[in-house]
XYZ file of C-alpha atoms in Angstrom:
116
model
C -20.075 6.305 -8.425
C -19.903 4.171 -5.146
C -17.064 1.186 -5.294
C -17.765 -1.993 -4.099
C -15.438 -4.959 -3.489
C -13.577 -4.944 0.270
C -15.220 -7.237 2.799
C -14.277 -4.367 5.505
C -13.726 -0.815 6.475
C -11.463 1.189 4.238
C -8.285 2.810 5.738
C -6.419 3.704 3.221
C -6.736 5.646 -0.586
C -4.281 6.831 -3.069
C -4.092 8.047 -6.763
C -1.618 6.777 -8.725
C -0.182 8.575 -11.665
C -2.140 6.458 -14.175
C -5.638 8.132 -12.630
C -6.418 4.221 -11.155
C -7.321 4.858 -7.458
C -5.790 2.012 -4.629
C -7.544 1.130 -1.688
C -6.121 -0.604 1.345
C -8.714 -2.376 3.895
C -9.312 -4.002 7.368
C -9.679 -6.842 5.263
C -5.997 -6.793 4.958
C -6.063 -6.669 0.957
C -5.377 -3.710 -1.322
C -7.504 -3.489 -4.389
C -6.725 -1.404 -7.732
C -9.658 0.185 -8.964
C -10.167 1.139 -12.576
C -12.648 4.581 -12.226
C -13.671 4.969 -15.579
C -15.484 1.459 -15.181
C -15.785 1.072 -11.462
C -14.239 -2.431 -11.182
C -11.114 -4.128 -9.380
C -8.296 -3.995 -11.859
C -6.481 -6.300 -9.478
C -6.249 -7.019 -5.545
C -3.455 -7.508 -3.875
C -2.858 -10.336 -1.136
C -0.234 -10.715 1.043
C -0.581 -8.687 4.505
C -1.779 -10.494 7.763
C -3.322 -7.596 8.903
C -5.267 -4.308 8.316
C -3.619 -1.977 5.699
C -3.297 1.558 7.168
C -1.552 3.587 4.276
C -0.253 3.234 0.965
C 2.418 5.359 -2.036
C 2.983 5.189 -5.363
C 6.666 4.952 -6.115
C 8.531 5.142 -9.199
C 8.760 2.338 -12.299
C 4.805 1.280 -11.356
C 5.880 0.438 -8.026
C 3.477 0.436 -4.595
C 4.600 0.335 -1.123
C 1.674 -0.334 1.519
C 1.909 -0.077 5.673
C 0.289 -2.732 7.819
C -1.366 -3.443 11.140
C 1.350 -6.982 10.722
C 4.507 -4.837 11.252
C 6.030 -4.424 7.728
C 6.166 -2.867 4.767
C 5.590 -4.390 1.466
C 7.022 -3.351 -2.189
C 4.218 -4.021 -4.939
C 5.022 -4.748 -8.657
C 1.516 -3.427 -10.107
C 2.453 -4.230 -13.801
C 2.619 -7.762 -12.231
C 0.564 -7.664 -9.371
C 3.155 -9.122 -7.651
C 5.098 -8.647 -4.248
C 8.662 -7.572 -4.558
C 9.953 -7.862 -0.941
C 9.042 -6.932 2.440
C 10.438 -4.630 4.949
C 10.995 -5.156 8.782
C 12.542 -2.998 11.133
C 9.004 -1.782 13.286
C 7.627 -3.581 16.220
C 4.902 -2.337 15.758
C 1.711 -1.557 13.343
C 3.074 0.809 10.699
C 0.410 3.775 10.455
C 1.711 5.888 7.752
C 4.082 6.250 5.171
C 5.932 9.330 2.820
C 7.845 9.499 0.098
C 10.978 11.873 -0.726
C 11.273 12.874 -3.573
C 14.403 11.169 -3.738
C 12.568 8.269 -3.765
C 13.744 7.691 -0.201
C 10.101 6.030 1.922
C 9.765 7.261 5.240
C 7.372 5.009 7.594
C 5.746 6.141 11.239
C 4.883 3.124 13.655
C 2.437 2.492 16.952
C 6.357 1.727 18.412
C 7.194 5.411 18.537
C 9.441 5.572 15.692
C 10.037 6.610 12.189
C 12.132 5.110 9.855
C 13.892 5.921 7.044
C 14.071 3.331 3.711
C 16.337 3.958 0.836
């Protein structure tokens, strides 16, 4: 099965809990993909730049890392954006989740911080 749908390179994959498989793109949209048919279940807009890592959280929650410097808190029942988070100065690279539920993000500006 090959997926089509982002307009640019892929940077980003995860696997949520529900099997559905999420994408994040230098075309600075994530896209939920439904595997058993191969199509976009939903994209997600809202990111100025490329989107370099994403992680399931809890109550069908997504949080996704970004070339723009934030964070951003998906609602995926409502394909939605919760809120964003700022606190880098830089491109956030990666993110991690406790389990907690604490998020844990890495940055081009040398640090890592800590969300709870």
């Amino acid at each position: 099965m090959t997926l089509n749908g982002h307009s640019n390179s892929i940077l980003a994959l995860a696997v949520l809990h529900n099997g559905d498989l999420v994408s994040g793109s230098d075309d600075e949209t994530i896209k939920i993909w439904n595997l058993e048919t191969g199509t976009v279940k939903m994209t997600l807009n809202g990111h100025s730049k490329i989107v370099r890592s994403l992680v399931e959280l809890k109550n069908n929650k997504l949080a996704s890392a970004s070339a723009d410097s934030t964070i951003k808190i998906w609602n995926l029942d409502t394909a939605s954006e919760i809120m964003s988070l700022y606190g880098h100065s830089g491109p956030v690279r990666s993110l991690a989740l406790f389990k907690n539920d604490n998020l844990a993000s890495g940055s081009a500006d040398s640090t890592i911080k800590i969300w709870n």
